[in-house]
Coordinates of C-alpha atoms in Angstrom, one line a residue:
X1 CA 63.6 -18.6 -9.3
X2 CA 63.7 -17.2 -12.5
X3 CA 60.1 -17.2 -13.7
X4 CA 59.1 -16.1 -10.4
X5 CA 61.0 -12.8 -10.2
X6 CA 60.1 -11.7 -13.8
X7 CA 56.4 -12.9 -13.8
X8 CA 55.4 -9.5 -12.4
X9 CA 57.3 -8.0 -15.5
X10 CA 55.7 -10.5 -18.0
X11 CA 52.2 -10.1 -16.5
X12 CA 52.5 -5.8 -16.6
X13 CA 53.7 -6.1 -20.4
X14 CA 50.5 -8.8 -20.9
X15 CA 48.4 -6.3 -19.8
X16 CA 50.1 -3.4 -21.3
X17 CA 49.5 -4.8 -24.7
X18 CA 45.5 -6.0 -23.9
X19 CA 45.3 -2.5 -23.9
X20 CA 47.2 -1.6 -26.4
X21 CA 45.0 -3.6 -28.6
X22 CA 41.8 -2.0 -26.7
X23 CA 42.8 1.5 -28.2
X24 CA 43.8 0.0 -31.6
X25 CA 40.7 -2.2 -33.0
X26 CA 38.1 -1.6 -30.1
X27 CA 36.5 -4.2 -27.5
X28 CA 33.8 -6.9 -28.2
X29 CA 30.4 -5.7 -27.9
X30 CA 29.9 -7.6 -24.3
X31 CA 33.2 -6.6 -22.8
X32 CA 32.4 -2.4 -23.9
X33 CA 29.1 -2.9 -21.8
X34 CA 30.7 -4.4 -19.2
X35 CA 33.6 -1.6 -19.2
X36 CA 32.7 0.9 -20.2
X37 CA 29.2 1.9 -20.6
X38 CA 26.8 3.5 -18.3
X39 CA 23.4 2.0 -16.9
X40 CA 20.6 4.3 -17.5
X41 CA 18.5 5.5 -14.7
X42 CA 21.4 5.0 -11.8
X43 CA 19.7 5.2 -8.9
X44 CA 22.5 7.2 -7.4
X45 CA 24.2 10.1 -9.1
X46 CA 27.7 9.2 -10.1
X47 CA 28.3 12.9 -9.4
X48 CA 27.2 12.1 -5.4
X49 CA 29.7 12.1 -2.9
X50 CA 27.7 11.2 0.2
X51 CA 28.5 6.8 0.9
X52 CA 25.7 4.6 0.9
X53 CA 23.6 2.3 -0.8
X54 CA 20.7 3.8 -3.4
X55 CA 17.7 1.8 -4.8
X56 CA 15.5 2.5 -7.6
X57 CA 13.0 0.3 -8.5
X58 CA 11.2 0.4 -11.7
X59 CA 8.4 -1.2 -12.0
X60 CA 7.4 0.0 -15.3
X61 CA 10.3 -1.6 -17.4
X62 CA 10.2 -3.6 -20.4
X63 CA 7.7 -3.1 -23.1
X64 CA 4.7 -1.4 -22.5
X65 CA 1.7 -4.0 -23.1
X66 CA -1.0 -2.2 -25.1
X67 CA -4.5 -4.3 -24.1
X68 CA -8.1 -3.3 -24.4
X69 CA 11.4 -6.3 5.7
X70 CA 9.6 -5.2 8.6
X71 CA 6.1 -4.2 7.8
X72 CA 5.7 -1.3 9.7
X73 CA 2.3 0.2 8.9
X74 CA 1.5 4.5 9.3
X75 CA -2.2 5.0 9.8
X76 CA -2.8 8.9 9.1
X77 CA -5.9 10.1 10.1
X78 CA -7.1 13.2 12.2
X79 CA -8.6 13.0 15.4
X80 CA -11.9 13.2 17.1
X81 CA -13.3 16.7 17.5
X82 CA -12.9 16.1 21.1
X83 CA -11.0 13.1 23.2
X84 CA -7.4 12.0 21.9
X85 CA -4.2 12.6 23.5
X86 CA -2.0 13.1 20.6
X87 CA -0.5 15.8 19.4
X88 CA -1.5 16.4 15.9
X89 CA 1.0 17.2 12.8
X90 CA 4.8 16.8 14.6
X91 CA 4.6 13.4 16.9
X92 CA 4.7 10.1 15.4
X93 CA 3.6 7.5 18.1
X94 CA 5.4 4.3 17.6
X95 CA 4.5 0.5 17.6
X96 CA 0.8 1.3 19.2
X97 CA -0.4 -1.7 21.1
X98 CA -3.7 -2.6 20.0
X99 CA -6.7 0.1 18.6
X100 CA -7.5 0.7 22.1
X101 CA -4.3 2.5 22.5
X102 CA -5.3 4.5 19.2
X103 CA -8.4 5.4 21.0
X104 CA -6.8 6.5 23.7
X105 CA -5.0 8.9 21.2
X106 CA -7.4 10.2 18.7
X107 CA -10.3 9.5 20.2
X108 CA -13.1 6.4 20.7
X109 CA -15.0 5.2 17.6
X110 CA -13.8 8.0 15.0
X111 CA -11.5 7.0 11.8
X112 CA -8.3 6.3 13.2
X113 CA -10.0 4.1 16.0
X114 CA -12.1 2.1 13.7
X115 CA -9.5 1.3 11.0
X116 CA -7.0 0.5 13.5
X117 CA -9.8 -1.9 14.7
X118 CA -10.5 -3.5 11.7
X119 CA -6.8 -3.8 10.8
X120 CA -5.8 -5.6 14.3
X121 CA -8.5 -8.2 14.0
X122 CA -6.4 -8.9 10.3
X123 CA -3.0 -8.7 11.9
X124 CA -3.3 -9.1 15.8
X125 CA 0.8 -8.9 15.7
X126 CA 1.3 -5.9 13.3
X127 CA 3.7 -3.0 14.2
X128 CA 1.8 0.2 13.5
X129 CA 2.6 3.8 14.1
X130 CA 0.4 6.7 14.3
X131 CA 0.4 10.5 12.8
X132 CA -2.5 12.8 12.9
X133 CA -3.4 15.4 10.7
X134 CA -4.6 18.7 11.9
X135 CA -9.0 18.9 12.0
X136 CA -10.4 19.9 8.9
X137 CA -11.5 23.8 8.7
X138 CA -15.3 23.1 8.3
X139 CA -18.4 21.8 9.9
X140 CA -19.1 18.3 11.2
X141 CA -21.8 16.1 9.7
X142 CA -24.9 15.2 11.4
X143 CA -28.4 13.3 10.7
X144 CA -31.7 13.0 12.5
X145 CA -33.3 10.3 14.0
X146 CA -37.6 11.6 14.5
X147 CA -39.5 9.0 16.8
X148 CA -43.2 10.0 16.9
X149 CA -45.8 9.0 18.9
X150 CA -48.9 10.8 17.5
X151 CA -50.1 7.0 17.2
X152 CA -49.2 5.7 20.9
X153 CA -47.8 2.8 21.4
X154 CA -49.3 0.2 22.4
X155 CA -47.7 -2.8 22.0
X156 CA -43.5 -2.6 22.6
X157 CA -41.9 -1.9 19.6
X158 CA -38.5 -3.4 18.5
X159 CA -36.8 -0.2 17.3
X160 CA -33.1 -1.5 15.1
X161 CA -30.5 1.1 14.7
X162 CA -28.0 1.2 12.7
X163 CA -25.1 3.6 12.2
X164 CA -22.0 2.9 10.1
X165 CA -22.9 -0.5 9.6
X166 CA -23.4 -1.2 13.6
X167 CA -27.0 -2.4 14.4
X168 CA -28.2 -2.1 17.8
X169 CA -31.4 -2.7 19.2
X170 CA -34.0 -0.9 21.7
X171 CA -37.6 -1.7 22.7
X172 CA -39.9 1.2 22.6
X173 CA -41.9 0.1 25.8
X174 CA -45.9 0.5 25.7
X175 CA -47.3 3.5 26.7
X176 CA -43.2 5.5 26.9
X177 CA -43.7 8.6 25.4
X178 CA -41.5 9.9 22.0
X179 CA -39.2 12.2 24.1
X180 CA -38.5 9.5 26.9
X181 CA -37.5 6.8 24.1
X182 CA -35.4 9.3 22.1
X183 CA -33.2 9.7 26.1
X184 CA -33.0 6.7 25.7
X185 CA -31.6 6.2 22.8
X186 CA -29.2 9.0 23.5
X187 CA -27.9 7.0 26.4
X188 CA -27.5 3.6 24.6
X189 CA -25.4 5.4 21.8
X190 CA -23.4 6.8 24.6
X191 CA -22.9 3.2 26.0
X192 CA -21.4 2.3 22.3
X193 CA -19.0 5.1 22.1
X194 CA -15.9 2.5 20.7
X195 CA -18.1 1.3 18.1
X196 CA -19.8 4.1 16.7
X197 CA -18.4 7.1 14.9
X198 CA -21.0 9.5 16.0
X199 CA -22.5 11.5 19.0
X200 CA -26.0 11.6 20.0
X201 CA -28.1 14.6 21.7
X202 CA -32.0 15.2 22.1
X203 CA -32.1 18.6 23.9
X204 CA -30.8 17.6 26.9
X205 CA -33.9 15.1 27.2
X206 CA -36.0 17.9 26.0
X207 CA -36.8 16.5 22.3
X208 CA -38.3 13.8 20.4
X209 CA -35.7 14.1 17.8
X210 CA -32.4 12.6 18.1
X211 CA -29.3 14.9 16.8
X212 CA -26.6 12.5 15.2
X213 CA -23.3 14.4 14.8
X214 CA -20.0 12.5 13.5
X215 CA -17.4 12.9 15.9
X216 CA -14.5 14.5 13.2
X217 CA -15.1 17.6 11.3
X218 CA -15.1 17.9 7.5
X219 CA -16.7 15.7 4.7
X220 CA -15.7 12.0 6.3
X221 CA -18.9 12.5 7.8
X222 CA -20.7 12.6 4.5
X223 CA -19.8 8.5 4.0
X224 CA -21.8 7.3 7.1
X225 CA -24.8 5.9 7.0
X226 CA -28.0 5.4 9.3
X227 CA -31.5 4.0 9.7
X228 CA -34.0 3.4 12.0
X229 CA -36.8 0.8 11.8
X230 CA -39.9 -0.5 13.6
X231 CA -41.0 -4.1 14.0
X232 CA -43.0 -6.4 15.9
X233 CA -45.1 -4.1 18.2
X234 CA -48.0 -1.7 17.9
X235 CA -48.0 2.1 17.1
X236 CA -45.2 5.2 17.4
X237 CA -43.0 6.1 14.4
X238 CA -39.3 6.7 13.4
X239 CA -38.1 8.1 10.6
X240 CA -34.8 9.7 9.2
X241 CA -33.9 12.6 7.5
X242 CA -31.4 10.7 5.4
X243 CA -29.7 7.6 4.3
X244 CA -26.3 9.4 4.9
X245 CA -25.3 12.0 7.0
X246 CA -25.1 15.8 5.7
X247 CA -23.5 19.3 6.0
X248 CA -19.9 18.1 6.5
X249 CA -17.7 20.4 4.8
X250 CA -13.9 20.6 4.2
X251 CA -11.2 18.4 4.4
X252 CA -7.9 18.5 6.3
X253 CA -4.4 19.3 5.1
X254 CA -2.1 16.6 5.3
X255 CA 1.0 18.8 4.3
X256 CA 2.6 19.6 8.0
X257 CA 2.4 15.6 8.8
X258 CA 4.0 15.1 5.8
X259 CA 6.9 17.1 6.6
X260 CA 6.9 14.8 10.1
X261 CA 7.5 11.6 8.0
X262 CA 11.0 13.0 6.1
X263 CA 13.3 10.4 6.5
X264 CA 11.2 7.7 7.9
X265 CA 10.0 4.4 5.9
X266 CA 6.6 2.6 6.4
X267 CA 6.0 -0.3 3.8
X268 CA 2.2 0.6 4.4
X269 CA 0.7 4.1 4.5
X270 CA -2.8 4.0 5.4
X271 CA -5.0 7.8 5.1
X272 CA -8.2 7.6 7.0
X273 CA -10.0 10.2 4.9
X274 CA -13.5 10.4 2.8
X275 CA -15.0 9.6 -0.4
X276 CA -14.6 12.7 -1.6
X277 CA -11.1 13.4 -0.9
X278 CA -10.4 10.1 -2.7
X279 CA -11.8 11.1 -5.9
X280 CA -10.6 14.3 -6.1
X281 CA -8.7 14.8 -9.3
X282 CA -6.2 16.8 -8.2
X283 CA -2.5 16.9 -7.0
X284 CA -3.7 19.3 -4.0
X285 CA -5.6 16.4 -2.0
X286 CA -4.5 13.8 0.2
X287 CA -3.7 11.3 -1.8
X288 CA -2.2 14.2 -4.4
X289 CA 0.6 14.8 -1.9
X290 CA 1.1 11.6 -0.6
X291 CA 2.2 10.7 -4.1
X292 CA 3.9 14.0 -4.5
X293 CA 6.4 12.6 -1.2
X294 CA 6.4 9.1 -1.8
X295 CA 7.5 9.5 -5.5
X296 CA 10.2 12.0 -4.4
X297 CA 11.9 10.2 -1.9
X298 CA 11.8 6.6 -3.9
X299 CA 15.4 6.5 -5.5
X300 CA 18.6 6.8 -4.0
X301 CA 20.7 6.9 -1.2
X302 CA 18.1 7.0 1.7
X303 CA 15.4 6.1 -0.3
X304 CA 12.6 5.5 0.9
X305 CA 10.6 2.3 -0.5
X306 CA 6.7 2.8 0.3
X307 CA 3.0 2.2 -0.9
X308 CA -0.8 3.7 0.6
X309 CA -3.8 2.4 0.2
X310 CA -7.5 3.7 0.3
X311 CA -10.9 2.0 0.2
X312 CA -14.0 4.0 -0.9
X313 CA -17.6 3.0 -0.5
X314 CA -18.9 5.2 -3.6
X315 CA -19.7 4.9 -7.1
X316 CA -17.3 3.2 -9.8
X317 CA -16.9 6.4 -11.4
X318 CA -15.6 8.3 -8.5
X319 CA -13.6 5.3 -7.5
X320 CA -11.7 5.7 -10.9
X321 CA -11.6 9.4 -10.5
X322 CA -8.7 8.5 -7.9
X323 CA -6.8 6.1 -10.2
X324 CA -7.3 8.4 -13.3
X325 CA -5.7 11.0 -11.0
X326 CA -2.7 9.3 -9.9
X327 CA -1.9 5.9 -12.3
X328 CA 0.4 5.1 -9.8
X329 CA 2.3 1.5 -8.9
X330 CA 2.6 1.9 -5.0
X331 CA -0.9 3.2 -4.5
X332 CA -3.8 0.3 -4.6
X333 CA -7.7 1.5 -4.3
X334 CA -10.4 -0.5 -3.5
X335 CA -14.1 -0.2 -3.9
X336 CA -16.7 -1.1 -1.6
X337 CA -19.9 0.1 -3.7
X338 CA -22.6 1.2 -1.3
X339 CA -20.9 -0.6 2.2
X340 CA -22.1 0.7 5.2
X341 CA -18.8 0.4 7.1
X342 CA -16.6 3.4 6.8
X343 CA -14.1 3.7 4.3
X344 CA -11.4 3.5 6.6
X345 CA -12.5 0.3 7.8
X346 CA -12.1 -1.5 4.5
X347 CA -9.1 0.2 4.5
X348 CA -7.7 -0.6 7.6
X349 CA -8.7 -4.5 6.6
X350 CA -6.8 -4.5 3.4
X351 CA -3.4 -2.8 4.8
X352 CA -3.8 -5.8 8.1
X353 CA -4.2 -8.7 5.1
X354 CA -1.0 -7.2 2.8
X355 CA 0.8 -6.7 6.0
X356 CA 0.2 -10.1 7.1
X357 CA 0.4 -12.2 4.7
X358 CA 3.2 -10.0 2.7
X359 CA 5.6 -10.7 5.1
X360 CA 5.5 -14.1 5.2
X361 CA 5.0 -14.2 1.1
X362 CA 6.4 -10.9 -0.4
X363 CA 4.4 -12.3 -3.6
X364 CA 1.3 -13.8 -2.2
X365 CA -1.4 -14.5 -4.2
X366 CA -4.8 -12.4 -2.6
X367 CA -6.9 -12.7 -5.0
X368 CA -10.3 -14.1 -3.7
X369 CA -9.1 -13.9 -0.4
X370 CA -11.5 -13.6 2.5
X371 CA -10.7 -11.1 5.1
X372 CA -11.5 -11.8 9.2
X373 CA -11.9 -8.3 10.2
X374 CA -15.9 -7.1 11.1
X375 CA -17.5 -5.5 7.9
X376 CA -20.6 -4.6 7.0
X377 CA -21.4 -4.2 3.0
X378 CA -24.4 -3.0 1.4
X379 CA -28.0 -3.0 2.7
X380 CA -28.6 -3.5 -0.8
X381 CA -27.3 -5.6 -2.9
X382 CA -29.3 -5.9 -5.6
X383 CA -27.9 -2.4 -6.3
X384 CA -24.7 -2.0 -5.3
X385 CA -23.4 -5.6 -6.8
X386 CA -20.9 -4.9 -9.5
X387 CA -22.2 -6.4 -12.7
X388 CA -19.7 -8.3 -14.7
X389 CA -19.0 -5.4 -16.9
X390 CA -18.3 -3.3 -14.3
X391 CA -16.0 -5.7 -12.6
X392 CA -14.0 -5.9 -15.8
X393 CA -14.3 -1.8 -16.7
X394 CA -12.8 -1.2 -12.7
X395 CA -9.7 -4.1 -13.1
X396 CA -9.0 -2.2 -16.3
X397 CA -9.0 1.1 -14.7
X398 CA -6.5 0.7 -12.0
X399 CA -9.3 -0.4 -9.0
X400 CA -9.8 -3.3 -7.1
X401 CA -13.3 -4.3 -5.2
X402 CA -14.5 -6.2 -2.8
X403 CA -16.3 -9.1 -3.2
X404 CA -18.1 -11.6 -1.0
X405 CA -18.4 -15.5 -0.6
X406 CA -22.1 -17.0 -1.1
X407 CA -22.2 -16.8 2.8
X408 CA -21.5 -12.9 2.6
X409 CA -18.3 -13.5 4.0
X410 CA -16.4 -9.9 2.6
X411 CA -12.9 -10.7 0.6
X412 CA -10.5 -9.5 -1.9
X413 CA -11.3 -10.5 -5.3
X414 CA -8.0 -9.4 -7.6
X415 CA -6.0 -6.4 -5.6
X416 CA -4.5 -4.7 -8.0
X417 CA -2.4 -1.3 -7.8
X418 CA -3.5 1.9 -9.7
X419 CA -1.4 1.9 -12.2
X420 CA -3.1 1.0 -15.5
X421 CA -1.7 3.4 -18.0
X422 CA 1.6 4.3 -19.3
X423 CA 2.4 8.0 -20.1
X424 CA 1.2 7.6 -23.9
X425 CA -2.5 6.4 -22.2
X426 CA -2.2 3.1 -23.5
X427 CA -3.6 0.4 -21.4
X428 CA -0.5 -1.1 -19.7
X429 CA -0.6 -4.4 -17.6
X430 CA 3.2 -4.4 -16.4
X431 CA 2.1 -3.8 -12.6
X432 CA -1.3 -4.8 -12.1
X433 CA -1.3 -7.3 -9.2
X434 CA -0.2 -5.1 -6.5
X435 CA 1.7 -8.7 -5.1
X436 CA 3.8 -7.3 -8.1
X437 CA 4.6 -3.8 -6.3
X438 CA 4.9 -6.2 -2.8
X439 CA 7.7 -8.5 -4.3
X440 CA 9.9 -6.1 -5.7
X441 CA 9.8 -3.7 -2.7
X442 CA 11.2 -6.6 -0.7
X443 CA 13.7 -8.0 -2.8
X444 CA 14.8 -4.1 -3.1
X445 CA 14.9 -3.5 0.9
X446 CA 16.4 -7.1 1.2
X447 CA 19.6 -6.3 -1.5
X448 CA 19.8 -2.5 0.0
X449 CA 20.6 -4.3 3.5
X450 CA 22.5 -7.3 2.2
X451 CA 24.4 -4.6 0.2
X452 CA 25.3 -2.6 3.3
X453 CA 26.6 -5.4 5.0
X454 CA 28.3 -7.7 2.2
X455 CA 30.6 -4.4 1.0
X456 CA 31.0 -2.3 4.0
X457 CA 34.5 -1.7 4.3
X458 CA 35.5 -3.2 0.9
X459 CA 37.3 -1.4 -1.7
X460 CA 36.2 -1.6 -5.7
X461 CA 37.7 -2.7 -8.7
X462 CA 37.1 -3.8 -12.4
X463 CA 37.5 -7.3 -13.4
X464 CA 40.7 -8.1 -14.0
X465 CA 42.4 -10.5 -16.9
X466 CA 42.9 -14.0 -15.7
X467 CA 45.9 -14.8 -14.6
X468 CA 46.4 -11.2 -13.3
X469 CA 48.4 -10.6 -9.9
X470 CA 46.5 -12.2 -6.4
X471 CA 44.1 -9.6 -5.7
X472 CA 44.3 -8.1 -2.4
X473 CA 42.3 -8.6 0.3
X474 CA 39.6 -6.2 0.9
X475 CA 38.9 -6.0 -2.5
X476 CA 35.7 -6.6 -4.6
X477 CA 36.0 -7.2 -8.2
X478 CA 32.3 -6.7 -10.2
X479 CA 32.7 -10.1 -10.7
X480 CA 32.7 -10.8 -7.5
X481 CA 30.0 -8.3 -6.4
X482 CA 27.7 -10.1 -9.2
X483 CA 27.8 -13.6 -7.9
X484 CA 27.6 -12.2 -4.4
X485 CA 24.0 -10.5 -5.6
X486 CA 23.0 -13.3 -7.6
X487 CA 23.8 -15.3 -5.5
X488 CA 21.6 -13.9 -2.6
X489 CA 18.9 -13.7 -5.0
X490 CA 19.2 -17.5 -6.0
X491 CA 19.1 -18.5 -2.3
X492 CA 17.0 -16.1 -1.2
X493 CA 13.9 -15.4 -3.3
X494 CA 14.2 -18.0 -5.9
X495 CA 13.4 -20.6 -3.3
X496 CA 10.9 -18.6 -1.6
X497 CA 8.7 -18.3 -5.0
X498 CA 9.3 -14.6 -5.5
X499 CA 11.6 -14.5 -7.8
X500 CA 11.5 -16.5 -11.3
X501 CA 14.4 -18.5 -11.5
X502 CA 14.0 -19.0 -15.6
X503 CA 13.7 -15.5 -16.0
X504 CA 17.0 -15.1 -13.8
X505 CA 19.4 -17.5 -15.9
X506 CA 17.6 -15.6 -18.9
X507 CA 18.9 -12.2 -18.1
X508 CA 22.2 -13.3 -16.9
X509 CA 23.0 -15.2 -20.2
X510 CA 22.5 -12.3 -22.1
X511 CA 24.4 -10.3 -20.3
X512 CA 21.2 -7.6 -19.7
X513 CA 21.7 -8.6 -16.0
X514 CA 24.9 -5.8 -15.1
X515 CA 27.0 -5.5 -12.2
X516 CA 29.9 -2.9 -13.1
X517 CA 32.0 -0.3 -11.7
X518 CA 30.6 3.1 -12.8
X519 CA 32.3 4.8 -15.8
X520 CA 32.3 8.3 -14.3
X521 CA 32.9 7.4 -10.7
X522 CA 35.0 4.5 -9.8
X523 CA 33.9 4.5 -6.0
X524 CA 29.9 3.8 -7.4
X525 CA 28.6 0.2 -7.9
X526 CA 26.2 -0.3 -10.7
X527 CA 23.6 -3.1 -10.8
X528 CA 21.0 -3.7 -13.3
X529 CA 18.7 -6.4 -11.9
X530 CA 15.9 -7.0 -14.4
X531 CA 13.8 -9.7 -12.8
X532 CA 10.1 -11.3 -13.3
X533 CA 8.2 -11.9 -10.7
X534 CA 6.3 -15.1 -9.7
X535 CA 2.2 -13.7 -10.8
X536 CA -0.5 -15.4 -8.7
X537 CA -3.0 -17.6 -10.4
X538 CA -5.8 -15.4 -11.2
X539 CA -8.1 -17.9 -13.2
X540 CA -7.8 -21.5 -15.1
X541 CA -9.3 -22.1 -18.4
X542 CA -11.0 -25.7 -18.8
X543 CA -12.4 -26.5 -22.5
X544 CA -14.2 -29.7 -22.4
X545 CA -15.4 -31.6 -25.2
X546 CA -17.1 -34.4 -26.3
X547 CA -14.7 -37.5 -27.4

């Protein structure tokens, strides 16, 4: 009875005097750090008053190397100059069915159609939501298509057309005069409307030249291209006035749909915009502000965890214009030299394939991956092939490309995200596989829920000496809060091949793993998590000799 009713008076005086000794000769090293000390680069503001849980994920950490959830999906594009329901810049239309219901919104066979095509025939299954820009300002492109028939014909002629990649095919009957086969051709591309990004005119069936116009204003236009070719019969002629269309000028201003995305979180952002806005190196374009929100709204309560990604079908310098610009670990770029599918298209393909396959494997592996969706590459290869040296020159300037199997069969050869220098311009490898950017993402969004959940309603305390007074119920010690985390970790992502388990015992060992109360605000929870991520296997190395 005795030891019972003073142990609450021997146990205050125990710890009375641990801290006694505290103030007189110091702490150990590992118990100040665990005390005392503050975690740089808090992703919440000990300062902050407002409850929740914040995230910041850092994917630049360690030493720089010096070398020579759901998956909801935004596509962003504008709509067709005419045809859409949607209502541009405010409304965000949710969980579209299929890209028929996209058509139905912007428009048949413009960006936002074709990449949401290309994208369902990745991901049949995905969740995607849709936000359109305002039209650009300027003109819409166009091209012509000439037939003549100075030279009659005589024997039908095969005429093959092909617009954005899409071939279709006409005969040019004997004796049919230019003007008649040029209505014709005007109707057939009218029959093709959700596959082809372009409109067709001859004068009202007045003309022998067919008037190509692309159905969205600005310089999109500029990246599709078109041909016309004779075979098999006798006589007539075609010709075209380019291999691209011209004269589309502008681009459009993504900053009002921005300002409709505050708040929300996509894990893909896909923009449906040109070449050129892709490689412009400036903080003004698309891509300029879409880093400008996505980096502001990445740490913290609320934040917002998020990465875009573009496809280009130019040159390799203008495809590392757009890394150069924006060296940045949530965007990935890819290169599709010379394709004739749009831009968007490879895009749309890429965002179905990490959407996919991401959520299933938050670190899967995509390099020399083939992708399902309907593509269409160069019409010449010899070219527009990437020569080794370019292949490496691109991988270490931030830019993936698209390759193709010996049966032409388009894929992924090693997605990487655009990050590929650190601030000092030295070459820096710490996020190059963009499976990288995929894994932490979700392990973030998985701890910022399991967070929530695990400590809602709990009230937070510093370790306490062994031996100390039952602690309450209710009450989360760090220590406790630490195994919780690592413990969701070990179960959860170890397992699963995202996390590296070595690396994990590593960190918690010495003690650079943290979980502690925060020095200047006791109601804020501090954790450190500094883990490795499982890397895909990029290439093997076999030396073999003579015995």
């Amino acid at each position: 009875m005795k030891r019972t009713r003073f142990r609450p008076l021997i146990l205050g005086a125990a710890w009375s005097i641990f801290l006694a000794v505290l103030m007189l000769f110091g702490a150990p090293p590992k118990l100040v750090g665990a005390l005392s000390l503050p975690l740089l680069g808090l992703a919440v503001d000990p300062t902050s008053r407002r409850p929740g849980v914040g995230i910041k994920i850092n994917l630049r950490s360690g030493t720089s190397t010096q070398l020579t959830g759901a998956q909801r999906i935004l596509l962003l594009s504008t709509k067709n100059a005419s045809g859409g329901s949607a209502t541009v810049e405010t409304v965000i239309y949710e969980a579209v069915a299929n890209a028929d219901a996209v058509a139905t919104l912007a428009g048949a066979g413009g960006l936002a159609h074709l990449a949401a095509k290309r994208l369902f025939e990745e991901y049949p299954t995905a969740t995607v939501d849709c936000l359109f820009m305002a039209a650009a300002s300027g003109d819409s492109a166009a091209g012509t298509i000439t037939f003549d028939d100075t030279t009659p014909v005589s024997s039908a002629q095969t005429v093959t057309i092909k617009i954005a990649g899409y071939s279709f095919a006409l005969s040019w009957n004997a004796a049919e005069t230019d003007v008649d086969f040029a209505t014709r051709v005007v109707a057939k591309i009218g029959t093709l409307s959700k596959f082809l990004p372009v409109t067709a005119t001859n004068g009202a069936g007045t003309l022998a030249v067919v008037t190509l116009t692309f159905k969205q204003k600005g310089k999109a236009g500029l990246d599709c291209t078109y041909s016309a070719a004779l075979s098999e019969g006798v006589g007539g002629a075609v010709s075209t006035a380019a291999a691209r269309l011209t004269g589309g000028t502008t681009e459009p201003d993504p900053a009002n749909a921005l300002l409709a995305m505050v708040g929300k979180e996509w894990r893909f952002i896909l923009p449906c915009i040109s070449n050129a806005d892709m490689a412009l190196a400036s903080a003004t374009g698309t891509m300029g502000k879409l880093k400008t929100y996505i980096a502001a709204n990445d740490t913290g309560i609320g934040a917002l965890l998020q990465t875009a990604h573009t496809a280009c079908t130019d040159s390799t310098a203008n495809a590392k214009a757009m890394s150069n610009q924006h060296d940045f670990e949530y965007f990935s770029h890819h290169l599709a030299r010379g394709a004739q599918s749009l831009p968007c298209e490879w895009a749309g393909a890429a965002v179905g394939a990490y959407a996919r396959d991401s959520k299933i494997d938050p670190a899967h592996p995509f390099v020399q991956q083939e992708l399902v969706a309907a593509l269409v590459g160069s019409a010449d290869t010899a070219t527009d092939d990437l020569t080794v040296a370019e292949q490496e020159d691109l991988l270490a300037s931030g830019v993936s490309y698209f390759g193709r199997t010996a049966q032409g069969v388009p894929r992924f050869e090693r997605p990487i995200s655009t990050y590929f220098e650190d601030a000092d311009g030295n070459a820096d490898d710490r996020v190059l596989d963009i499976s990288k950017t995929f894994a932490l993402v979700a392990v973030g969004s998985d701890l910022r829920t399991f967070c929530q959940r695990t400590f809602k309603g709990k009230k937070l305390m510093k370790n306490l000496p062994s031996g100390n007074t039952p602690i309450p119920p209710g009450i989360v010690e760090e220590k406790d809060a630490k195994g919780l985390i690592v413990g969701r970790i070990r179960s959860q992502w170890v397992p699963a091949g995202v996390i590296r388990g070595d690396k994990l015992d590593e960190v918690i060992a010495d003690g650079s793993l943290v979980v502690q109360v925060d020095p200047l605000d006791e109601t804020q929870l501090d954790v450190f998590l500094p883990l490795r991520v499982v890397p895909p296997l990029v290439k093997t190395s076999i030396d073999i000799v003579q015995a």
